[in-house]
mmCIF file of C-alpha atoms in Angstrom:
data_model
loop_
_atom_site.group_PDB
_atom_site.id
_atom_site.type_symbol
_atom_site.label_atom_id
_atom_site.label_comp_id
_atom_site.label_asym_id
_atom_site.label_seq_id
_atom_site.Cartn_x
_atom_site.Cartn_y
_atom_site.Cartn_z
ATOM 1 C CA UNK A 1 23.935 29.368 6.638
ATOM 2 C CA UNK A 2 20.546 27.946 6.057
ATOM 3 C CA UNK A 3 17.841 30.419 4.812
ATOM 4 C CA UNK A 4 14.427 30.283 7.094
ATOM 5 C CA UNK A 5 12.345 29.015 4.257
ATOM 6 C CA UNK A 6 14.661 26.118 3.364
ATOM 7 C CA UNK A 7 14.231 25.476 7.077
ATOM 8 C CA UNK A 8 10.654 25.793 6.827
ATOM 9 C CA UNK A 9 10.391 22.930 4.209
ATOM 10 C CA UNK A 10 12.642 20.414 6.270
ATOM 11 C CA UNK A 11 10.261 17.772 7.338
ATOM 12 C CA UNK A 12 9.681 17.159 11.102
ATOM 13 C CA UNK A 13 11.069 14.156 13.054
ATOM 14 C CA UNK A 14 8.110 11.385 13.105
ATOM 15 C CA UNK A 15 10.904 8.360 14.245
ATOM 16 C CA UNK A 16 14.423 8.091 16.468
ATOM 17 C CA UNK A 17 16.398 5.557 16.325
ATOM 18 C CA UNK A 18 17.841 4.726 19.762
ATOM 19 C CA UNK A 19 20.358 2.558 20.398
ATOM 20 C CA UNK A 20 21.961 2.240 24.071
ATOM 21 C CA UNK A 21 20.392 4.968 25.221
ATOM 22 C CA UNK A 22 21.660 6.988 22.583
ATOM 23 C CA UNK A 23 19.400 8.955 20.103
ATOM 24 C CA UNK A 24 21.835 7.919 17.028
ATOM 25 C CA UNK A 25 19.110 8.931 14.037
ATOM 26 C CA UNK A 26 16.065 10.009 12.763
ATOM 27 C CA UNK A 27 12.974 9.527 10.156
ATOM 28 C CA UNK A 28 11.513 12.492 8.703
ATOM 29 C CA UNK A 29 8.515 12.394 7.059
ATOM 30 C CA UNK A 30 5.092 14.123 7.015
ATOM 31 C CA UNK A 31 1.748 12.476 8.035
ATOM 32 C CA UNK A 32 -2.275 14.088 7.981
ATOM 33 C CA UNK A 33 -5.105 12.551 10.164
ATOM 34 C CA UNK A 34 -8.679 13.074 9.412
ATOM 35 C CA UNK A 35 -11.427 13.351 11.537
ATOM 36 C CA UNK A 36 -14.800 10.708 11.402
ATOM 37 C CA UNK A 37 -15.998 13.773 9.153
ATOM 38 C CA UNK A 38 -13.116 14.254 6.667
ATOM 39 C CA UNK A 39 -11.707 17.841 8.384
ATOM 40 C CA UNK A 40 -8.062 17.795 8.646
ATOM 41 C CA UNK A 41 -7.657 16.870 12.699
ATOM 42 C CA UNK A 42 -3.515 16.631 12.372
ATOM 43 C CA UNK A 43 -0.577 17.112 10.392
ATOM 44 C CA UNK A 44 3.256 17.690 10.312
ATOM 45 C CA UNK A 45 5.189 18.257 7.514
ATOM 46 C CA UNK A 46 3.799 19.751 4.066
ATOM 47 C CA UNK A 47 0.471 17.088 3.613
ATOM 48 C CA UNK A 48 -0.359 19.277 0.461
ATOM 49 C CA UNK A 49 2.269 18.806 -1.558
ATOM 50 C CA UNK A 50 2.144 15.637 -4.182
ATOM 51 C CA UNK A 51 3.971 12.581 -3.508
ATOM 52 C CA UNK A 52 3.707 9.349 -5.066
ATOM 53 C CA UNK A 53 1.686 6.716 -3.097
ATOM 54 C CA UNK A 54 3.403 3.932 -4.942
ATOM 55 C CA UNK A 55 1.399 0.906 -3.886
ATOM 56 C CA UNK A 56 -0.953 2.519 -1.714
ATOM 57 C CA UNK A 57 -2.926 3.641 -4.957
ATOM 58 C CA UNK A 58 -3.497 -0.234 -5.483
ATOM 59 C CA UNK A 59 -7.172 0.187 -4.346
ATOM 60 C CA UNK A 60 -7.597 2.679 -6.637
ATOM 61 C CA UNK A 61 -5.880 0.981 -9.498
ATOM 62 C CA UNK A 62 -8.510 -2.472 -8.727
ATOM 63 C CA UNK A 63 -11.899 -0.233 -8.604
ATOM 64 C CA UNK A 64 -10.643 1.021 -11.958
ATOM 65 C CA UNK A 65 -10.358 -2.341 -12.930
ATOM 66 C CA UNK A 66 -13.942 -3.089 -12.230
ATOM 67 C CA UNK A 67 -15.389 0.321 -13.839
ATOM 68 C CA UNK A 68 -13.668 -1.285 -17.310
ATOM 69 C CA UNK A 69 -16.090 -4.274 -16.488
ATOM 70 C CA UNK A 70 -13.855 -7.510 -15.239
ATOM 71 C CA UNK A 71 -16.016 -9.195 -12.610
ATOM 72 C CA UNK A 72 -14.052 -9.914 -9.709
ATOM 73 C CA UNK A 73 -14.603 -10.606 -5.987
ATOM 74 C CA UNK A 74 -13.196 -11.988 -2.945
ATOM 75 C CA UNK A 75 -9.376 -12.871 -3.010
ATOM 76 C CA UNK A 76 -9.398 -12.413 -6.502
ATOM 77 C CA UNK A 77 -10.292 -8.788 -6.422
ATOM 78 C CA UNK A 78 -8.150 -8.710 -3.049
ATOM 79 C CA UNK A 79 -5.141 -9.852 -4.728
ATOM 80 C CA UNK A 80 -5.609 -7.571 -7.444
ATOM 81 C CA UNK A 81 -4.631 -4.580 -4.958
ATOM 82 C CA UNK A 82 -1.979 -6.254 -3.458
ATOM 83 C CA UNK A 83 1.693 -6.380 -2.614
ATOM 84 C CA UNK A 84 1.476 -9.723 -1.947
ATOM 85 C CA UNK A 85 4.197 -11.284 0.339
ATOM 86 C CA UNK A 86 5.254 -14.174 -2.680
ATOM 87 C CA UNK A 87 3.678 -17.070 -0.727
ATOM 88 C CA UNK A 88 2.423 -20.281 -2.141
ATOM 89 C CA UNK A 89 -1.093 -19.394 -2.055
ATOM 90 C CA UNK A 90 -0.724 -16.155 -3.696
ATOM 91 C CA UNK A 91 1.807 -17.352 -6.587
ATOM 92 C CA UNK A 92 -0.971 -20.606 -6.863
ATOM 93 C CA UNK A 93 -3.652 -17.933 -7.130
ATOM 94 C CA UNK A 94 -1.855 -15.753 -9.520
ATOM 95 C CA UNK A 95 -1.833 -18.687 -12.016
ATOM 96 C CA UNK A 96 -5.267 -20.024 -11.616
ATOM 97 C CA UNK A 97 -6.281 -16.458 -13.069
ATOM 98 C CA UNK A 98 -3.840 -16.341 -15.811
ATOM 99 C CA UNK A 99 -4.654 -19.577 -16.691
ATOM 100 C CA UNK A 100 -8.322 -18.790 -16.283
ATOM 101 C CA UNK A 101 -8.597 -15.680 -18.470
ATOM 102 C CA UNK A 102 -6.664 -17.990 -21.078
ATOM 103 C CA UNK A 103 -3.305 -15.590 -20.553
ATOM 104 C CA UNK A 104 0.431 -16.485 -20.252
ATOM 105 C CA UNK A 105 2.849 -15.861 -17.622
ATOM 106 C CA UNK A 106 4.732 -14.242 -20.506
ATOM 107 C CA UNK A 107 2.468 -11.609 -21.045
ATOM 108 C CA UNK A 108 3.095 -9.943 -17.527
ATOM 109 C CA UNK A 109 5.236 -7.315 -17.645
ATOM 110 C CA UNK A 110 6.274 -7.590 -13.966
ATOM 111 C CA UNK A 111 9.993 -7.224 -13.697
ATOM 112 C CA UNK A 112 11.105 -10.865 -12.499
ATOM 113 C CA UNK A 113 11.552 -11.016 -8.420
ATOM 114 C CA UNK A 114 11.693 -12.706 -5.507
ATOM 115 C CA UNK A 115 9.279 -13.102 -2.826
ATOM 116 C CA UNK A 116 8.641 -9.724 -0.931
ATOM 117 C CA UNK A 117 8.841 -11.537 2.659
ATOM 118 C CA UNK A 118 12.168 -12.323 3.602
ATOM 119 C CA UNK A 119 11.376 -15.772 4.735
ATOM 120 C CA UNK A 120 9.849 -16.599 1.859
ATOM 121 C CA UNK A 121 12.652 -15.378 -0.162
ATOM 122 C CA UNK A 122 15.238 -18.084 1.722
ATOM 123 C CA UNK A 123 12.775 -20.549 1.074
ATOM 124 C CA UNK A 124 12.041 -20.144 -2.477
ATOM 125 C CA UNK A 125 15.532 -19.674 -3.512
ATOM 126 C CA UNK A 126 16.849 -23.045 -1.387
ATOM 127 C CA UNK A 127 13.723 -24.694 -3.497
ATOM 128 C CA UNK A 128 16.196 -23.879 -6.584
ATOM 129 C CA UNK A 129 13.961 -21.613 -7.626
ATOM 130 C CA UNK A 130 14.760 -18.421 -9.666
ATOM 131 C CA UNK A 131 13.463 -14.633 -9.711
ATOM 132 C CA UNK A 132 10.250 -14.901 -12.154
ATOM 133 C CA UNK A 133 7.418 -12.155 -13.056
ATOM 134 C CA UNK A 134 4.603 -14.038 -11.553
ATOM 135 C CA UNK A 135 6.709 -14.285 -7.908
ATOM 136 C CA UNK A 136 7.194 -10.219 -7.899
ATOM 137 C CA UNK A 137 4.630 -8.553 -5.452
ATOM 138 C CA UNK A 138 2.697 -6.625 -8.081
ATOM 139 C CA UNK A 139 1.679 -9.749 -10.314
ATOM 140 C CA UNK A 140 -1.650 -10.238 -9.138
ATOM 141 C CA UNK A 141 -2.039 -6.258 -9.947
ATOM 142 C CA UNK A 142 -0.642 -7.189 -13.531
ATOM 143 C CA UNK A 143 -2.559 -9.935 -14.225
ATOM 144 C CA UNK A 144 -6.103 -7.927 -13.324
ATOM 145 C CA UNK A 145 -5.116 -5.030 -15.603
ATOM 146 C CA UNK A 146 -4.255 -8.147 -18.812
ATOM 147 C CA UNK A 147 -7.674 -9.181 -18.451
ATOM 148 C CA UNK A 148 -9.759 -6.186 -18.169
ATOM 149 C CA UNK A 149 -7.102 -5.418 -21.490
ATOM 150 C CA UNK A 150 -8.366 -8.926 -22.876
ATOM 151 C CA UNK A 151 -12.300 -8.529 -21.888
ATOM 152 C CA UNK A 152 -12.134 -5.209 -23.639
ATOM 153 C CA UNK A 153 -10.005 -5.489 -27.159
ATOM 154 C CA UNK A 154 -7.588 -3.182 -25.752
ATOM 155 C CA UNK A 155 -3.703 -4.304 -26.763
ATOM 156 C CA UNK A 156 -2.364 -5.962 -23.833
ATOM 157 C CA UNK A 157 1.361 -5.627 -25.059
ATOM 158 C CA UNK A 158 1.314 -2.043 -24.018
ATOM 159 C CA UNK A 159 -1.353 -2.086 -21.344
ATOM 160 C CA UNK A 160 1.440 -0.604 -19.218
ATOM 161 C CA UNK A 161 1.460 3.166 -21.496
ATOM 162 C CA UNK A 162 0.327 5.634 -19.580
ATOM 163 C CA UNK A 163 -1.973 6.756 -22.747
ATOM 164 C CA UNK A 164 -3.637 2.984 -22.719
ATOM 165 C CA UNK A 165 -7.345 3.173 -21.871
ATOM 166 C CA UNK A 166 -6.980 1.328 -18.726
ATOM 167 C CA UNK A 167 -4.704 3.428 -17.534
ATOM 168 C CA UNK A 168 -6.534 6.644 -18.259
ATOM 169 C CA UNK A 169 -9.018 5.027 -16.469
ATOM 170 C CA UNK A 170 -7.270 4.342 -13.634
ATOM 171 C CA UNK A 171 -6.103 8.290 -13.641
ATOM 172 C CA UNK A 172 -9.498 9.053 -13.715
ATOM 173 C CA UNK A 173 -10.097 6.906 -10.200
ATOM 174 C CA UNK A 174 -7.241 8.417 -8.740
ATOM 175 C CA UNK A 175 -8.396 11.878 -8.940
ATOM 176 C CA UNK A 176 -12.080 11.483 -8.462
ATOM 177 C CA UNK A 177 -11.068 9.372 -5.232
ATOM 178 C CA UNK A 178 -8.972 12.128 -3.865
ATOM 179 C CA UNK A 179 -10.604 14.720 -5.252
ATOM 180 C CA UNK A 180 -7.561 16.288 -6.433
ATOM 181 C CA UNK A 181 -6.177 16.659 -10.423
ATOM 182 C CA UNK A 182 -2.747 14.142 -10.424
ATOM 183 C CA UNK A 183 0.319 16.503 -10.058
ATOM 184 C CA UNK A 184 2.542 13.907 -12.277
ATOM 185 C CA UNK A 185 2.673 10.480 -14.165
ATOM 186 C CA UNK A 186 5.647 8.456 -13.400
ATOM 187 C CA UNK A 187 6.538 4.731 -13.300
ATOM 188 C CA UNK A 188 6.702 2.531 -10.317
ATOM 189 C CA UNK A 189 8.450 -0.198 -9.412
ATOM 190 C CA UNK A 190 6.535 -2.732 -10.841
ATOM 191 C CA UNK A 191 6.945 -0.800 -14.440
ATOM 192 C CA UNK A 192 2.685 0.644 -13.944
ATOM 193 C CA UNK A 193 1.907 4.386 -14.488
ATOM 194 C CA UNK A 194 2.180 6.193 -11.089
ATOM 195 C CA UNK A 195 -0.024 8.577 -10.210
ATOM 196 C CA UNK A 196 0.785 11.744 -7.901
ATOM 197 C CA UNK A 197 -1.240 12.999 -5.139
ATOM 198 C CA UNK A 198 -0.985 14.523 -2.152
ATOM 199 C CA UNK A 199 -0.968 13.084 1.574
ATOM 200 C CA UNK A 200 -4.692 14.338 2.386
ATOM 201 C CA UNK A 201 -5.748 13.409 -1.487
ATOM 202 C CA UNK A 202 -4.542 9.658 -0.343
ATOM 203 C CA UNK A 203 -6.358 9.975 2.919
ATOM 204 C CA UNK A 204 -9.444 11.245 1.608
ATOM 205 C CA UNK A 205 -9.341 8.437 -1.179
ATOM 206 C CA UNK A 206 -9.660 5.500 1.497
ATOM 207 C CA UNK A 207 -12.034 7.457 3.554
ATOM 208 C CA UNK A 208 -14.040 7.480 0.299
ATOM 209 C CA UNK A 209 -13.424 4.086 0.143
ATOM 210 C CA UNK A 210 -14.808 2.751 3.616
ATOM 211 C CA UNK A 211 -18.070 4.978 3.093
ATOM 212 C CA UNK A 212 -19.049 3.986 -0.435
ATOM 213 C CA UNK A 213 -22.462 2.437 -0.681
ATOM 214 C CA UNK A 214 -22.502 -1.386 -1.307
ATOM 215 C CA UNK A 215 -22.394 -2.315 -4.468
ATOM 216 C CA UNK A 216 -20.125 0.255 -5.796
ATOM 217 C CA UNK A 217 -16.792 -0.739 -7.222
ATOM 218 C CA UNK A 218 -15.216 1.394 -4.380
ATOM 219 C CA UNK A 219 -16.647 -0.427 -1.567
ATOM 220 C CA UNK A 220 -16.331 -3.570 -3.364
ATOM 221 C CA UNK A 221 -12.703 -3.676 -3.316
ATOM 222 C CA UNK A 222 -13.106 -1.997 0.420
ATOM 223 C CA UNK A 223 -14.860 -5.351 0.868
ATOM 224 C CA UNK A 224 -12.460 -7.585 -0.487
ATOM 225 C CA UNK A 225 -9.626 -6.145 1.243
ATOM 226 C CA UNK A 226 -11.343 -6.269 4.206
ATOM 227 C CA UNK A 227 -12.113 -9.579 4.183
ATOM 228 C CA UNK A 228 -9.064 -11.173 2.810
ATOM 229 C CA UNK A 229 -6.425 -9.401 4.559
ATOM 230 C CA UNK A 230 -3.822 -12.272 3.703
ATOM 231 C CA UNK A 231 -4.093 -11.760 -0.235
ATOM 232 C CA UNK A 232 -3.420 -8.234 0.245
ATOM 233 C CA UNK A 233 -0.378 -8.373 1.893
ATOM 234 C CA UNK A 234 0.815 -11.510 3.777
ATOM 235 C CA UNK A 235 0.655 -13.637 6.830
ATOM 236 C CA UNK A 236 3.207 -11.702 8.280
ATOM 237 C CA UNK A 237 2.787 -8.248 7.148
ATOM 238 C CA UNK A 238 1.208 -5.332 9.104
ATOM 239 C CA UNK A 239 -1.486 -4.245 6.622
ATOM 240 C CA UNK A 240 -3.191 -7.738 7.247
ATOM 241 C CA UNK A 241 -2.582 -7.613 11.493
ATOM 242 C CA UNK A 242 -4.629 -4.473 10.976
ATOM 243 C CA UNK A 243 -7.532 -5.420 8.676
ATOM 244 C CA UNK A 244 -8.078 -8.156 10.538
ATOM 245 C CA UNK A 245 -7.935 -6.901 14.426
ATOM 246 C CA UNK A 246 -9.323 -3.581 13.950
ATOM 247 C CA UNK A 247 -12.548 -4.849 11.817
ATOM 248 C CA UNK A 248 -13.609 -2.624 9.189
ATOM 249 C CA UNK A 249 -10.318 -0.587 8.715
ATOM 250 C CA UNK A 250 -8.639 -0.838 5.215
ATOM 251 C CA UNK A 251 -4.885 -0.526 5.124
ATOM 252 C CA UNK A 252 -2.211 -0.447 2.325
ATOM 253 C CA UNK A 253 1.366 0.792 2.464
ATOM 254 C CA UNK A 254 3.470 1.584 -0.401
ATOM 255 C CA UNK A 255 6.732 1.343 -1.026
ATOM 256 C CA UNK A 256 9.288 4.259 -0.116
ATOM 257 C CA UNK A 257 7.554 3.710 3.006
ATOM 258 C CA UNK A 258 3.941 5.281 2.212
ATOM 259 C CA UNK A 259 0.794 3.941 4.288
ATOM 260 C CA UNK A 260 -2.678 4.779 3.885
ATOM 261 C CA UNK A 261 -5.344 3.551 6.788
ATOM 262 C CA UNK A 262 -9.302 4.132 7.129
ATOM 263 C CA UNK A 263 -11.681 2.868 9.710
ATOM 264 C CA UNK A 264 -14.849 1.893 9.708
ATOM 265 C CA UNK A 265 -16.075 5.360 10.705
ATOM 266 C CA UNK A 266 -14.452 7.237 8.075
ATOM 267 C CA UNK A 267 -10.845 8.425 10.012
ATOM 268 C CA UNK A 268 -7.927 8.036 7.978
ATOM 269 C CA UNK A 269 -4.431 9.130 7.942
ATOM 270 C CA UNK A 270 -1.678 8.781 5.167
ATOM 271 C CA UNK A 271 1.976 9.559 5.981
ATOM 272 C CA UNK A 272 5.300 9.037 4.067
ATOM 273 C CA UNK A 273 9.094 8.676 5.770
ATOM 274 C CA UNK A 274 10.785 10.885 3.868
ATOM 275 C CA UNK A 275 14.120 8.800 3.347
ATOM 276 C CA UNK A 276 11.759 5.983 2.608
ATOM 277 C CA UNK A 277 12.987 4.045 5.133
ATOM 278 C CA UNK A 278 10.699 0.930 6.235
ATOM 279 C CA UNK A 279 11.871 0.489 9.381
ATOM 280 C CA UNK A 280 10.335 3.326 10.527
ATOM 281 C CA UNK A 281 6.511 2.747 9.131
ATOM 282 C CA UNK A 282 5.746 0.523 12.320
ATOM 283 C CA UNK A 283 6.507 3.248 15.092
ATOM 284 C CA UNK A 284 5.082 5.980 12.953
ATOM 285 C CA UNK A 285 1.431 4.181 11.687
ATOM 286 C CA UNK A 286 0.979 2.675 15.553
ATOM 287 C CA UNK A 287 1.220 6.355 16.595
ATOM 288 C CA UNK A 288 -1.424 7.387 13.713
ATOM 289 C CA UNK A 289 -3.587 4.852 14.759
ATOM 290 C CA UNK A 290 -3.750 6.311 18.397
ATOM 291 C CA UNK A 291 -4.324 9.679 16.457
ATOM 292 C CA UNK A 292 -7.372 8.407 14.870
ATOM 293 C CA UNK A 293 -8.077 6.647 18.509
ATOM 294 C CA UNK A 294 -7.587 2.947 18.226
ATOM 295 C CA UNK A 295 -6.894 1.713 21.633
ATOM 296 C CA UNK A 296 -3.205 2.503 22.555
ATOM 297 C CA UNK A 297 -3.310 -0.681 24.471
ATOM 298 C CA UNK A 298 -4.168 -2.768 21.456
ATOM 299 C CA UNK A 299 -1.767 -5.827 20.886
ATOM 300 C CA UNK A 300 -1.985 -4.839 17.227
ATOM 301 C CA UNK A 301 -0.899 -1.738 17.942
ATOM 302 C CA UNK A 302 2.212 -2.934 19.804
ATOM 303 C CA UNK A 303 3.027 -5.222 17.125
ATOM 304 C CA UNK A 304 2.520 -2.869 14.789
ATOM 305 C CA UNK A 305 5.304 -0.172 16.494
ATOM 306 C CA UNK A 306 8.045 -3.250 17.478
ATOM 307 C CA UNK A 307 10.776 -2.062 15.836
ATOM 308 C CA UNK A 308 13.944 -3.582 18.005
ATOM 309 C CA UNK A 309 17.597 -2.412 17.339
ATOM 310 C CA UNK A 310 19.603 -5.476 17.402
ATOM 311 C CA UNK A 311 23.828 -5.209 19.040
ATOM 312 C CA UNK A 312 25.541 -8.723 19.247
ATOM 313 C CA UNK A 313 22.025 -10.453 18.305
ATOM 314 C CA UNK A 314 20.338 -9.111 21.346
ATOM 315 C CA UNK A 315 17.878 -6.269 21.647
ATOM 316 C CA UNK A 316 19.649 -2.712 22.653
ATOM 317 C CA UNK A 317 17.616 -0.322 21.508
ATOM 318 C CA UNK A 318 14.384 0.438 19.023
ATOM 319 C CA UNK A 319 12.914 2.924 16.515
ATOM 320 C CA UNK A 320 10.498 4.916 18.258
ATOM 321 C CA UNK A 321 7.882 7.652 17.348
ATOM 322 C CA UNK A 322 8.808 10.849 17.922
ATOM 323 C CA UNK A 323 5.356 13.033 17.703
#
């Protein structure tokens, strides 16, 4: 028999999954909207509670970056908060920094990967190619924090320790962004310190973000973002779709299927599937994003939420929102 407040901290349905007709599963997960001036406008689930953003902290992680004094800007800074998708122009990228801070490809301490987008993945490997440190999504990330490390005469073997002085650094973003102390320290997938927060600490942090004054190293990676979409996440990847149809909004997901958004005006939302389950993030962040009142109509928002079901290679059903 299940107890009423076990019940109470089951998270809602945000996705179904229906196939034939047929309601077969669902995504659970919790999600917060903000309104233009930062009051709470929506939420279901517990948006209170910490969870880790994974990569959706990569803003903060980069503006930290720039408080330790590395001068970056444009892609560069971009790809520095990035998951990138493992293309050719962010792997050439990736070693025109390395090679222009005077650091190694050895010195990342990426776990060696493929490309994150699928199609790049077939294509690299039937190139011959092997998983490698700078192809994982994270390595532009990496090679920012070895060269703030570098500029600074801080040991760049172990600038991964959460103790490190970058990394305290980039604890300190993290809560003064989301205004919130970090509930926990673990380690992400890319072998960083992870910082936890909760859902309206991560939506509050881009709204922060968006409204920063010019010039500070907030905006600046706002601004980079912003305008290079592609180096943030891919040619093929929803983040980028957004930044660059709905101008001035600054989007990140994470992994274990975390997203973060902010417009122009200072909405947000932040959400997290519960079972981490990608497939779901479409649906659910085109439904935020008629929350915070982008046009429903939007082609970005319908690409956004396509999320087919495939039986016998042809489309029989979808994943849907469900709030």
């Amino acid at each position: 028999m299940t107890s009423t407040s076990a019940t109470a901290s089951i998270p809602p349905v945000l996705a179904e999954v229906v196939r034939s007709g047929f309601v077969e599963g669902h995504h659970r997960g919790s999600l917060v909207v903000l309104a233009e001036d930062g009051t709470i406008e929506f939420t279901a689930g517990n948006v209170t509670g910490p969870v880790f953003p994974r990569s959706s902290n990569k803003p903060m992680q980069a503006a930290a970056l720039l408080r330790a004094g590395l001068d970056l800007s444009g892609e560069r800074l971009a790809l520095a908060a990035a998951s990138h998708s493992g293309e050719p122009f962010h792997l050439d990228l990736v070693r025109k920094m390395l090679a222009g801070y005077g650091l190694s490809e050895t010195q990342l301490l990426t776990p060696p990967d493929l490309p994150l987008d699928p199609a790049e993945a077939e294509a690299y490997l039937a190139g011959g190619q092997v998983r490698d440190r700078v192809t994982m999504n994270c390595s532009g990330k990496h090679t920012a924090m070895l060269a703030a490390c570098a500029l600074n005469g801080w040991d760049t073997a172990g600038y991964l320790d959460p103790g490190h002085p970058l990394q305290q650094l980039v604890l300190s973003e993290v809560e003064a962004a989301s205004g919130e102390q970090v509930h926990a320290v673990g380690t992400d997938g890319c072998g960083a310190p992870l910082m936890a927060i909760s859902l309206v600490g991560l939506a509050r942090a881009f709204r922060s973000y968006v409204l920063a004054e010019p010039g500070t190293p907030q905006r600046r990676v706002a601004d980079a973002m912003r305008e290079h979409p592609e180096y943030v996440a891919g040619t093929r990847r929803p983040d980028t779709w957004l930044m660059r149809e709905v101008p001035g909004t600054l989007s990140k997901m994470g992994a274990e299927a975390v997203q973060a958004v902010a417009l122009a005006d200072g909405r947000a939302l932040a959400f997290k599937i519960d079972d981490g389950s990608a497939r779901a993030m479409g649906p659910v962040l085109a439904r935020g994003l008629e929350l915070l009142g982008v046009d429903a109509g939007a082609p970005v928002v319908a690409r956004i939420a396509e999320a087919p079901l495939l039986g016998g290679g042809e489309r029989v059903g979808e994943v849907r929102a469900a709030f």
